[in-house]
Short mmCIF file of C-alpha atoms and ligand atoms in Angstrom, two decimals:
data_model
loop_
_atom_site.label_atom_id
_atom_site.label_comp_id
_atom_site.label_asym_id
_atom_site.label_seq_id
_atom_site.Cartn_x
_atom_site.Cartn_y
_atom_site.Cartn_z
CA HIS S 1366 20.93 35.26 -6.22
CA SER S 1367 17.35 35.03 -5.12
CA GLY S 1368 13.97 35.24 -6.73
CA PHE S 1369 10.51 33.87 -7.30
CA VAL S 1370 9.83 30.80 -9.38
CA ALA S 1371 6.27 30.00 -10.47
CA ILE S 1372 5.24 26.43 -11.18
CA VAL S 1373 2.38 26.19 -13.64
CA GLY S 1374 0.63 23.36 -15.42
CA ARG S 1375 -2.71 21.60 -15.59
CA PRO S 1376 -3.74 19.15 -12.85
CA ASN S 1377 -1.91 15.81 -12.74
CA VAL S 1378 1.24 16.74 -14.65
CA GLY S 1379 3.24 16.32 -11.42
CA LYS S 1380 3.66 19.84 -10.00
CA SER S 1381 3.21 18.77 -6.37
CA THR S 1382 5.47 15.77 -6.81
CA LEU S 1383 8.12 18.00 -8.34
CA ILE S 1384 7.91 20.64 -5.63
CA ASN S 1385 8.09 18.00 -2.92
CA ARG S 1386 11.08 16.50 -4.60
CA ILE S 1387 12.85 19.86 -4.91
CA LEU S 1388 12.02 21.09 -1.45
CA GLY S 1389 11.87 17.83 0.44
CA GLN S 1390 8.63 16.60 1.97
CA LYS S 1391 9.24 18.22 5.31
CA ILE S 1392 9.41 21.84 4.21
CA SER S 1393 6.78 21.85 1.52
CA ILE S 1394 3.86 23.87 2.78
CA THR S 1395 0.45 22.25 2.80
CA SER S 1396 -1.69 25.27 3.69
CA ASN S 1397 -3.99 26.57 1.00
CA LYS S 1398 -4.10 30.05 2.46
CA PRO S 1399 -2.55 32.75 0.33
CA GLN S 1400 0.61 34.01 1.95
CA THR S 1401 1.35 36.92 -0.28
CA THR S 1402 -1.17 39.07 -2.10
CA ARG S 1403 -0.31 37.60 -5.47
CA HIS S 1404 1.22 34.24 -4.80
CA ARG S 1405 1.01 31.31 -2.48
CA ILE S 1406 4.49 30.43 -1.30
CA LEU S 1407 5.09 26.70 -1.64
CA GLY S 1408 8.53 26.71 -0.11
CA VAL S 1409 12.05 28.02 -0.36
CA ASP S 1410 15.01 26.16 -1.79
CA THR S 1411 18.25 27.51 -0.40
CA ASP S 1412 21.41 26.34 -2.11
CA GLY S 1413 24.55 28.16 -1.04
CA ASP S 1414 24.06 31.82 -1.92
CA CYS S 1415 21.03 31.07 -4.07
CA GLN S 1416 17.49 31.25 -2.77
CA ALA S 1417 14.58 30.18 -4.96
CA VAL S 1418 11.11 30.94 -3.62
CA TYR S 1419 8.68 28.56 -5.29
CA VAL S 1420 5.18 29.95 -5.70
CA ASP S 1421 1.80 28.95 -6.95
CA THR S 1422 0.27 31.58 -9.22
CA PRO S 1423 -3.31 32.73 -8.63
CA GLY S 1424 -5.37 32.26 -11.74
CA MET S 1425 -3.24 29.29 -12.68
CA HIS S 1426 -5.18 27.33 -10.06
CA ILE S 1427 -6.65 25.02 -12.59
CA GLU S 1428 -7.42 22.58 -9.81
CA GLU S 1429 -10.40 24.84 -9.14
CA PRO S 1430 -13.80 24.63 -10.84
CA ARG S 1431 -13.75 25.84 -14.40
CA ALA S 1432 -16.13 28.79 -14.06
CA ILE S 1433 -14.09 30.30 -11.25
CA ASN S 1434 -11.04 29.43 -13.18
CA ARG S 1435 -11.97 31.47 -16.22
CA VAL S 1436 -12.31 34.60 -14.12
CA MET S 1437 -9.15 33.93 -12.20
CA ASN S 1438 -7.20 33.17 -15.34
CA GLN S 1439 -7.61 36.77 -16.43
CA THR S 1440 -5.29 37.84 -13.65
CA ALA S 1441 -2.83 35.03 -14.25
CA SER S 1442 -0.80 36.70 -16.95
CA SER S 1443 -0.12 39.74 -14.83
CA ALA S 1444 0.78 37.55 -11.84
CA LEU S 1445 3.29 35.75 -14.02
CA LYS S 1446 5.06 39.08 -14.48
CA ASP S 1447 5.84 39.27 -10.78
CA VAL S 1448 8.10 36.26 -10.84
CA ASP S 1449 11.64 35.84 -12.14
CA LEU S 1450 11.12 32.48 -13.78
CA VAL S 1451 8.22 30.27 -14.80
CA LEU S 1452 8.38 26.48 -14.81
CA PHE S 1453 5.73 25.16 -17.20
CA VAL S 1454 5.17 21.50 -16.45
CA VAL S 1455 3.64 19.14 -19.00
CA ASP S 1456 3.20 15.37 -19.13
CA SER S 1457 5.40 13.70 -21.73
CA LEU S 1458 2.63 11.37 -22.83
CA LYS S 1459 -0.58 13.32 -22.37
CA TRP S 1460 -1.28 16.68 -23.98
CA LEU S 1461 -4.80 17.85 -23.07
CA GLU S 1462 -7.08 20.81 -23.68
CA ASP S 1463 -6.15 22.16 -20.24
CA ASP S 1464 -2.48 22.25 -21.25
CA LYS S 1465 -3.44 24.58 -24.07
CA MET S 1466 -5.12 26.97 -21.60
CA VAL S 1467 -1.94 27.14 -19.54
CA LEU S 1468 0.20 27.46 -22.66
CA GLU S 1469 -1.80 30.54 -23.68
CA LYS S 1470 -0.90 32.24 -20.40
CA VAL S 1471 2.69 31.20 -20.78
CA GLN S 1472 2.82 32.56 -24.33
CA ARG S 1473 1.96 36.02 -23.02
CA SER S 1474 4.70 35.87 -20.41
CA LYS S 1475 7.65 38.19 -20.76
CA VAL S 1476 9.43 36.30 -18.01
CA PRO S 1477 11.68 33.39 -19.05
CA VAL S 1478 9.75 30.12 -19.19
CA VAL S 1479 11.38 26.73 -18.72
CA LEU S 1480 9.40 23.86 -20.24
CA LEU S 1481 9.55 20.76 -18.05
CA VAL S 1482 8.45 17.59 -19.80
CA ASN S 1483 7.69 15.37 -16.84
CA LYS S 1484 7.17 11.63 -16.42
CA VAL S 1485 9.86 10.70 -18.95
CA ASP S 1486 10.25 7.46 -16.99
CA GLN S 1487 6.97 6.43 -18.61
CA VAL S 1488 8.32 6.93 -22.11
CA LYS S 1489 9.67 3.61 -23.31
CA ASN S 1490 10.95 4.85 -26.65
CA LYS S 1491 12.49 8.28 -26.00
CA GLU S 1492 12.58 9.08 -29.72
CA LYS S 1493 8.80 9.17 -29.67
CA LEU S 1494 9.06 12.28 -27.51
CA LEU S 1495 10.80 14.29 -30.20
CA PRO S 1496 7.81 15.34 -32.33
CA HIS S 1497 6.01 16.56 -29.20
CA LEU S 1498 9.09 18.46 -28.01
CA GLN S 1499 9.60 19.92 -31.45
CA TRP S 1500 6.02 21.08 -31.67
CA LEU S 1501 6.17 22.59 -28.17
CA SER S 1502 9.37 24.42 -29.08
CA THR S 1503 7.49 26.20 -31.87
CA GLN S 1504 4.84 27.45 -29.44
CA HIS S 1505 7.04 29.70 -27.33
CA ASP S 1506 10.62 30.84 -27.08
CA PHE S 1507 11.33 28.69 -24.03
CA ALA S 1508 14.45 29.51 -22.03
CA GLU S 1509 15.06 25.77 -21.74
CA ILE S 1510 13.29 22.53 -22.55
CA LEU S 1511 14.11 19.82 -20.06
CA PRO S 1512 12.74 16.28 -19.84
CA ILE S 1513 12.42 15.26 -16.19
CA SER S 1514 11.00 12.63 -13.92
CA ALA S 1515 9.73 14.08 -10.66
CA THR S 1516 9.23 10.63 -9.15
CA HIS S 1517 12.59 9.19 -10.28
CA GLY S 1518 14.52 12.43 -9.83
CA ASP S 1519 15.83 12.47 -13.41
CA ASN S 1520 17.38 15.82 -14.41
CA LEU S 1521 16.38 17.55 -11.16
CA ASP S 1522 19.99 18.61 -10.50
CA GLU S 1523 20.05 20.07 -13.98
CA LEU S 1524 16.78 21.85 -13.22
CA ARG S 1525 18.24 23.35 -10.04
CA LYS S 1526 21.21 24.60 -12.08
CA ILE S 1527 18.90 26.20 -14.64
CA VAL S 1528 16.79 27.87 -11.93
CA ARG S 1529 19.89 29.19 -10.24
CA GLY S 1530 21.11 30.59 -13.56
CA HIS S 1531 17.95 32.68 -13.87
CA LEU S 1532 17.94 34.20 -10.38
P1 GDP I 2563 -0.23 17.96 -9.86
O1 GDP I 2563 -1.71 17.87 -9.96
O2 GDP I 2563 0.33 18.65 -11.08
O3 GDP I 2563 0.27 18.55 -8.58
O4 GDP I 2563 0.31 16.45 -9.99
P2 GDP I 2563 0.79 15.47 -8.83
O5 GDP I 2563 2.13 15.86 -8.34
O6 GDP I 2563 -0.28 15.32 -7.83
O7 GDP I 2563 0.99 14.12 -9.67
C1 GDP I 2563 -0.10 13.49 -10.34
C2 GDP I 2563 0.21 12.01 -10.52
O8 GDP I 2563 1.33 11.84 -11.39
C3 GDP I 2563 0.60 11.32 -9.23
O9 GDP I 2563 0.04 10.04 -9.24
C4 GDP I 2563 2.10 11.25 -9.30
O10 GDP I 2563 2.66 10.19 -8.57
C5 GDP I 2563 2.34 11.07 -10.78
N1 GDP I 2563 3.66 11.58 -11.20
C6 GDP I 2563 4.20 12.78 -10.94
N2 GDP I 2563 5.43 12.89 -11.47
C7 GDP I 2563 5.68 11.72 -12.09
C8 GDP I 2563 6.81 11.19 -12.82
O11 GDP I 2563 7.85 11.83 -13.02
N3 GDP I 2563 6.67 9.93 -13.31
C9 GDP I 2563 5.56 9.18 -13.12
N4 GDP I 2563 5.54 7.96 -13.65
N5 GDP I 2563 4.50 9.64 -12.43
C10 GDP I 2563 4.55 10.88 -11.92
MG1 MG I 2564 -0.81 19.49 -7.02
#
């Protein structure tokens, strides 16, 4: 099993923290230079016979200025087709306008999308998450919906299992 896994989400939801956690600080790549024509390779997670290549998707670079972003976003949907799995990261407490922009790209994806609801460690009453999760589940036919904490490591083993199952 091997394949490409795109991590998407608005700034600050915890994408970098998650990727560092999955890959380990030492092998996560810090260069901003594109390393393939369509994707920037963030790192490779090898687990037995399974190899997951984590990539950043051009056009989903919402860290960039908005005007540039708009143009780049037009290519994002097609870039999402080149991967085997998409991880859509959201913050469990904050749903912003920028999340909606990413969601729109995700909704056009024909590739399986796993919804990662990050920062669950910040949610004191977990039941309060349910309405948000329920609403999100109506927005797209997600392959999985998984609450995680990138900083605490909650459910990251489960995430690895899910990724492996899709490659
Ligand atoms: P990115 O912009 O999506 O790459 O987000 P970062 O990985 O840079 O994270 C943004 C902020 O959220 C940082 O201050 C992180 O420490 C924090 N953060 C990321 N994941 C978690 C989490 O699971 N729990 C909490 N409490 N904070 C997190
Ligand atoms: Mg980042």
